[in-house]
Structures are given as C-alpha cells and as structure tokens.
mmCIF file of C-alpha atoms in Angstrom:
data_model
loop_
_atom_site.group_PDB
_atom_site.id
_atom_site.type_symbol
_atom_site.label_atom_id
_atom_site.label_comp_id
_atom_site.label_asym_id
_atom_site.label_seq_id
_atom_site.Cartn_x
_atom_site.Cartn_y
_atom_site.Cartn_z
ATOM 1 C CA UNK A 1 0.000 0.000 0.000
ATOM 2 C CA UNK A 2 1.116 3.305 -1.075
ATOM 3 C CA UNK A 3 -0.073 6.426 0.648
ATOM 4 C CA UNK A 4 0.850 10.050 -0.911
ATOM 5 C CA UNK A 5 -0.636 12.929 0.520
ATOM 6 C CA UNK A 6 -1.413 15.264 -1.466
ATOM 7 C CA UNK A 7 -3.379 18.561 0.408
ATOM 8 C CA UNK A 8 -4.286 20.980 -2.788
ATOM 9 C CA UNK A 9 -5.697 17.546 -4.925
ATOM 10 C CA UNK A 10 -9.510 18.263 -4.576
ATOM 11 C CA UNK A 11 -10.142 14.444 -5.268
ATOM 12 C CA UNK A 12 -8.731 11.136 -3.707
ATOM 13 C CA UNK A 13 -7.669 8.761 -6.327
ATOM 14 C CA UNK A 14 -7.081 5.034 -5.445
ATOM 15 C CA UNK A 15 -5.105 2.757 -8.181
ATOM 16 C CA UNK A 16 -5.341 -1.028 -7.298
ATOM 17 C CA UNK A 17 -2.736 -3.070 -9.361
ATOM 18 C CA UNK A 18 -3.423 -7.066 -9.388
ATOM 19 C CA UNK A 19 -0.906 -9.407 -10.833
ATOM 20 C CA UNK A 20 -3.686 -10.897 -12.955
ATOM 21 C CA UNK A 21 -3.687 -10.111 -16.371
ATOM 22 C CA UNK A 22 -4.108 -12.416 -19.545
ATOM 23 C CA UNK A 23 -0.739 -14.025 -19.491
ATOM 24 C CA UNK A 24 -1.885 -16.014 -16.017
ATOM 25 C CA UNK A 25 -4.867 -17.206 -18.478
ATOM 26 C CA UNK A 26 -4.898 -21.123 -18.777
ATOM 27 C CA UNK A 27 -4.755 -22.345 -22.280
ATOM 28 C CA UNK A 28 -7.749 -22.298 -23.326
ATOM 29 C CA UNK A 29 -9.228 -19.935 -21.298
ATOM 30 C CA UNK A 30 -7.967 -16.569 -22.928
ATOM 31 C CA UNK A 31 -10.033 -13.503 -22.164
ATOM 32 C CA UNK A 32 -10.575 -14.594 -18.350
ATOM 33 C CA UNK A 33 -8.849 -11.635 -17.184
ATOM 34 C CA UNK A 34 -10.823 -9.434 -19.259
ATOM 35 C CA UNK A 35 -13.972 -11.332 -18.408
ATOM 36 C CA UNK A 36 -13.172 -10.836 -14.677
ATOM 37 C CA UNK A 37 -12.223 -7.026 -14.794
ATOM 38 C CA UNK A 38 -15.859 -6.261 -16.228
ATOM 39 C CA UNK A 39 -17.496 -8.480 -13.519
ATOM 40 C CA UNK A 40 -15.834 -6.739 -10.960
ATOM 41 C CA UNK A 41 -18.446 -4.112 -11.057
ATOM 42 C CA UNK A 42 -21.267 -6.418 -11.147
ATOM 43 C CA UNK A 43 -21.658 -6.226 -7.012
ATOM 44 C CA UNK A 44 -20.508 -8.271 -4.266
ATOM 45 C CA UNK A 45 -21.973 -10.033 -1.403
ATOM 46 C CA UNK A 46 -22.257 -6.448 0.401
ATOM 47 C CA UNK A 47 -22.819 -4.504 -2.664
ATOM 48 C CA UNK A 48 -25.887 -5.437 -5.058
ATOM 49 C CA UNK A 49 -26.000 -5.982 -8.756
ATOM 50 C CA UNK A 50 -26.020 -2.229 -9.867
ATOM 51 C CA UNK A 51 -25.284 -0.608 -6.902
ATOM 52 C CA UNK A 52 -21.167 -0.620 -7.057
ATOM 53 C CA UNK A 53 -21.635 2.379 -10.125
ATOM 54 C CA UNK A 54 -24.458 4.051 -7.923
ATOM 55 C CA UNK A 55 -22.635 4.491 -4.603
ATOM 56 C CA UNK A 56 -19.601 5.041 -5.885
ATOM 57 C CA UNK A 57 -21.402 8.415 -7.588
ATOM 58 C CA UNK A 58 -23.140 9.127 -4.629
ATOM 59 C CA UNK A 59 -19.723 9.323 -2.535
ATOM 60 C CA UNK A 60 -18.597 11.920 -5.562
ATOM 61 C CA UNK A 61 -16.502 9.559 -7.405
ATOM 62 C CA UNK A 62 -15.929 7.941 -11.146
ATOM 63 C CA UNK A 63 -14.040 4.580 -11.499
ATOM 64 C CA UNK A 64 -12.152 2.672 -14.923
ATOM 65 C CA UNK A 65 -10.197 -0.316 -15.697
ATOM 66 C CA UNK A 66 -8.224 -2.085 -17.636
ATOM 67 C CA UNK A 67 -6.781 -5.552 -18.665
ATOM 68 C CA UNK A 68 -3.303 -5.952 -20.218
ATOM 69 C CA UNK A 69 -0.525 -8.896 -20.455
ATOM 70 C CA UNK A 70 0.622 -9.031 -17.140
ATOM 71 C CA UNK A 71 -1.784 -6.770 -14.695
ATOM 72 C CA UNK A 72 -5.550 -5.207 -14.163
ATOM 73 C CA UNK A 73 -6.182 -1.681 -13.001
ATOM 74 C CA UNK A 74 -8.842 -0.231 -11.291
ATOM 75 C CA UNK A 75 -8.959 3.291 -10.608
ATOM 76 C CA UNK A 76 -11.292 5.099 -8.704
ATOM 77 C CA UNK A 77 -11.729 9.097 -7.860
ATOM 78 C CA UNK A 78 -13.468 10.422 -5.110
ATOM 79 C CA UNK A 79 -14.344 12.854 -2.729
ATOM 80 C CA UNK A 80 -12.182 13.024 0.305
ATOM 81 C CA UNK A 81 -15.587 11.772 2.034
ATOM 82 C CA UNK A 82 -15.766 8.996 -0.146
ATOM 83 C CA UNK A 83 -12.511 7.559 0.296
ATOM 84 C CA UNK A 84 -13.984 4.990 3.125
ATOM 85 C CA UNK A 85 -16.595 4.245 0.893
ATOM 86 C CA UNK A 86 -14.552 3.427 -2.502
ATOM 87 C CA UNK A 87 -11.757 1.219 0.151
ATOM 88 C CA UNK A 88 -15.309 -0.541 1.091
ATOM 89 C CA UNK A 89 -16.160 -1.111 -2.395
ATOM 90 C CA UNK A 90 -12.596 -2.709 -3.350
ATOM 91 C CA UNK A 91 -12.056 -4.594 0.200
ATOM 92 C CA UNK A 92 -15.859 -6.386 -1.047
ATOM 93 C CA UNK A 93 -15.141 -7.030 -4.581
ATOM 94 C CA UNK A 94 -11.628 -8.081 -3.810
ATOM 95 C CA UNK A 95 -12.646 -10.474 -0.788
ATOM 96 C CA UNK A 96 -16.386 -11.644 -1.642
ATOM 97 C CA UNK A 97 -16.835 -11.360 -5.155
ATOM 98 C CA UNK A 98 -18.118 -15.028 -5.223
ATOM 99 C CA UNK A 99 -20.761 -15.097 -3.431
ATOM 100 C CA UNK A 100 -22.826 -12.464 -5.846
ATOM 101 C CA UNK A 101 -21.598 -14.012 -9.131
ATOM 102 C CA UNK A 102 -23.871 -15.563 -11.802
ATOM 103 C CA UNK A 103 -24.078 -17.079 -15.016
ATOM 104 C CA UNK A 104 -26.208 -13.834 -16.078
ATOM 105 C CA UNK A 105 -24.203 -11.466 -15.053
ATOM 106 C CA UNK A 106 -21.279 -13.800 -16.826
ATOM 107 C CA UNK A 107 -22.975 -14.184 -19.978
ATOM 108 C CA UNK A 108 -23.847 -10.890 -20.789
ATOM 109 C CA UNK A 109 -20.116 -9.617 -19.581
ATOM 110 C CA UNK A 110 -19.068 -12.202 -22.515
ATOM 111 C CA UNK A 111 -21.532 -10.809 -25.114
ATOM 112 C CA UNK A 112 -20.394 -7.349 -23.992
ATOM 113 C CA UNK A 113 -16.715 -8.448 -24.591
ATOM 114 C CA UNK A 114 -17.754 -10.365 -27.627
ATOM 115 C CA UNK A 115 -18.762 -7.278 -29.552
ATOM 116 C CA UNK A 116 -15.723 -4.981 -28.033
ATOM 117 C CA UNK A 117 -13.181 -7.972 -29.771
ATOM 118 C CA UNK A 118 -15.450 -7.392 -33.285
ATOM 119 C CA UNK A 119 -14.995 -3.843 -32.680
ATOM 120 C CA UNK A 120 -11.651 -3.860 -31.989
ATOM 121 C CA UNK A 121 -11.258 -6.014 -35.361
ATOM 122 C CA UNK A 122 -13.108 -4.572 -37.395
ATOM 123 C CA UNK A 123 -13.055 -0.780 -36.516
ATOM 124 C CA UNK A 124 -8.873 -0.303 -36.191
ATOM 125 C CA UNK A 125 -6.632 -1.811 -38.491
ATOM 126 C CA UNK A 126 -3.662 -1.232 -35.963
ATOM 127 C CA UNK A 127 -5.604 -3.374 -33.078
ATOM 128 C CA UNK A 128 -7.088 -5.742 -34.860
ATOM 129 C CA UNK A 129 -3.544 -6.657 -36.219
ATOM 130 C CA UNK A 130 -3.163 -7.728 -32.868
ATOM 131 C CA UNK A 131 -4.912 -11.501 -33.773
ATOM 132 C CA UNK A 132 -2.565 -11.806 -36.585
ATOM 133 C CA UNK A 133 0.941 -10.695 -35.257
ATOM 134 C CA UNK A 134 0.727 -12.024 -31.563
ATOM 135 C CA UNK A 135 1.126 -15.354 -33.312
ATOM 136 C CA UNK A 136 4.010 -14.301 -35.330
ATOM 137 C CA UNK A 137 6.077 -12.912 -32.704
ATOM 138 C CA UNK A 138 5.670 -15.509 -29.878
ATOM 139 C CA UNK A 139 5.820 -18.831 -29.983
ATOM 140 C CA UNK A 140 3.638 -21.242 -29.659
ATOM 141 C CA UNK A 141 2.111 -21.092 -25.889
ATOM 142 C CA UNK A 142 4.183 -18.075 -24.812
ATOM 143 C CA UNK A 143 1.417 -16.574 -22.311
ATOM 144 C CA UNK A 144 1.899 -13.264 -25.058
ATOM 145 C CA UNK A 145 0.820 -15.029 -27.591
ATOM 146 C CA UNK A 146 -2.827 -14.167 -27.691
ATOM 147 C CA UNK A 147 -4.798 -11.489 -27.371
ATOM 148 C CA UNK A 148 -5.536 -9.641 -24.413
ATOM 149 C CA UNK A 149 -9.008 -9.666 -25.155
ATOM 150 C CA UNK A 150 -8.902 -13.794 -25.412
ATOM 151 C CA UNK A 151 -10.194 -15.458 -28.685
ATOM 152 C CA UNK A 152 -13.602 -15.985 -29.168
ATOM 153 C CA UNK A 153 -13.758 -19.961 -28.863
ATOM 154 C CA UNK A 154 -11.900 -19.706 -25.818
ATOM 155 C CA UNK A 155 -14.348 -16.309 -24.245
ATOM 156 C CA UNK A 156 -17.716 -18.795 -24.997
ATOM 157 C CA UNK A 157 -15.715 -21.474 -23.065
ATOM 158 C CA UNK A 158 -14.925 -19.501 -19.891
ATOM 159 C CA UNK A 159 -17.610 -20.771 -17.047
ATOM 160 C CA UNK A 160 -18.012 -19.352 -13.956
ATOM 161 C CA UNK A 161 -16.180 -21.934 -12.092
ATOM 162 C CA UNK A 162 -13.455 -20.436 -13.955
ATOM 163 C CA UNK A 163 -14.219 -17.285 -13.180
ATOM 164 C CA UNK A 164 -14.292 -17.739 -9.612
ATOM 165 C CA UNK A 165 -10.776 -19.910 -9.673
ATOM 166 C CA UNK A 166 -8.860 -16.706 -11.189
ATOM 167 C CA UNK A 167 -10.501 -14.551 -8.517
ATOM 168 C CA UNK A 168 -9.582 -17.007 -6.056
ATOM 169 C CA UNK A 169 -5.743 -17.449 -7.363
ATOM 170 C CA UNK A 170 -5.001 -13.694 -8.457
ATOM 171 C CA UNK A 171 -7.292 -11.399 -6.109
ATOM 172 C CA UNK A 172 -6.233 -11.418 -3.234
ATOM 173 C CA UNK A 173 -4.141 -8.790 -1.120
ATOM 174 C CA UNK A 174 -0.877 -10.507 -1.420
ATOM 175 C CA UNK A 175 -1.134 -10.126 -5.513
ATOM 176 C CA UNK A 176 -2.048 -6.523 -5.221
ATOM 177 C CA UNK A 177 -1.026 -2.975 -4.851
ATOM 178 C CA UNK A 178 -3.162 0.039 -3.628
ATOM 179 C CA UNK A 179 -1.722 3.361 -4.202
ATOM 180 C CA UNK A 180 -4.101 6.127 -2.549
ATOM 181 C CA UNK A 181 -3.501 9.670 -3.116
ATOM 182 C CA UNK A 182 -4.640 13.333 -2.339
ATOM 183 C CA UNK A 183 -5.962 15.433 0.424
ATOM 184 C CA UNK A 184 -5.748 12.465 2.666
ATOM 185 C CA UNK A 185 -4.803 12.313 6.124
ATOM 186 C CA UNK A 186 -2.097 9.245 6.066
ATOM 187 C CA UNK A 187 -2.719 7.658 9.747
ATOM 188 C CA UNK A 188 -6.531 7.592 8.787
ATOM 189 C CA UNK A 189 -5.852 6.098 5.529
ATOM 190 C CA UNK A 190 -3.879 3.405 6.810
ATOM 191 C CA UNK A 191 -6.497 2.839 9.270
ATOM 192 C CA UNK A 192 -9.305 2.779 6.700
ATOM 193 C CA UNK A 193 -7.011 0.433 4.592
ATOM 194 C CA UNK A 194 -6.449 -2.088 7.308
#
C-alpha cells in the first residue's frame, strides 16, 4: 500500500494493481482476465448488482479499468468523504466477489466483450492486427501469444467456475497494490485500509 498525501488535490484517487492479467490465463481460457475485470463491477456479497456504479457516484466519485498482459487496473476518484466508501467497495469485490456471481451477469459480460473484440477487429486496423501478429512474434504457448481480449472460442468457453478460480488465485491482497492519493490524512488512511 502506497499512501501520498497530497493537500491541494480536490479528489482522492485510489489505483489497485493485481498481478492478474491475460498471461496467467490457462490455455484455453484466454479472455478470463478481461472477463473478470468487467465483472468486478457487477456487485458483491455487500454490494448489489447495480449498486457498485451508484454508490460510488453518490460518494462523488468515477471509477475505470483495464486488462493488459501481465496486470488489471482499477482506478477510482473520489471525494475526500468517499474515500472509506470506494476502500469498502474494493475490500468487497476483492474479498467476496463469489458469493454475488452468476451465469447472467457472466454471460452478458461475454456478449459485452464479444462485440468490443469485433470492434476492436473490425473498426482499427492497428488493433485488430493484434490476432494476426501475436502469433508471429511468440511462440507457440508463450502466455503473449494471444490477445488480451482472449479469442472468441476460448471467451464462450470460460464458465463461472473459472471465473471464480482466477478470482480465487489472483485477487487477493498478497497479488495486489493500492496506491491512494490526495488530500488524505495518512494515519486515517492506513487505518481505513487495514
């Protein structure tokens, strides 16, 4: 955990790193890390389906993320009075994502991803050139060898058992780094953190 204070910010942002991006996919199984970083805001156990988007608003913040090779982002803005709120919202994803996951909420994540990878494809020439050179510049099974986005056989594959196996292996606190700064108060933070 990194903690930079930061007084004149008027926001807090919070960056969480996890060591879990498409090259720990399983053969076979490209686009889990993708499929997982757009579940992530489906809710929690604490959080309902929906809700994750709403409070995060309500405590005056915004929130991204992103999937590459080796890592997923999330990054969150807020308030300074919403920084217990947007810790509360990571520390539930991160710890009970599981119990609120379902194949709806997986199936529509994959037809959501489905038509981003056609997109992608079809609507830039430089990124769709991504299913034709990864091949050509690593070698067979090098875990940079596919797209980041996973191939489409292998995204219709992806269950939720496997969903929930990824979470379990790569989202935890000991594969992840927080960095939290602004106009924050960095004994409070910690506390909050803990």
């Amino acid at each position: 955990v990194v903690r930079h204070r930061e007084p004149a910010a008027p926001r807090v942002s919070l960056h969480l790193v996890y060591r879990a991006g498409s090259a720990h996919e399983a053969r076979g199984r490209t686009g889990l890390a993708h499929v997982l970083e757009h579940l992530m805001f489906e809710g929690s156990e604490h959080v309902p389906p929906g809700a994750f988007d709403e409070w995060l608003r309500e405590a005056g913040g915004e929130c991204n993320a992103a999937t590459g090779e080796d890592a997923t982002h999330y990054w969150l803005d807020v308030l300074p009075e919403g920084l217990e709120r947007a810790l509360f919202l990571e520390s539930d994803r991160m710890g009970y994502l599981a119990e609120a996951l379902g194949e709806a909420a997986l199936d529509r994540e994959k037809r959501v991803i489905a038509r981003e990878a056609e997109h992608v494809r079809d609507g830039s020439p430089s990124l769709g050139d991504e299913w034709i050179a990864r091949p050509l510049l690593f070698p067979d099974g090098h875990p940079y060898g596919h797209p980041v986005i996973g191939n489409a056989e292998d995204l219709e594959a992806v269950g939720i058992a496997d969903v929930l196996d990824f979470h379990a292996k790569r989202y935890g606190p000991s594969n992840a780094c927080l960095v939290v700064s602004g106009p924050i108060e960095i004994g409070v933070t910690r506390a909050l953190v803990e």
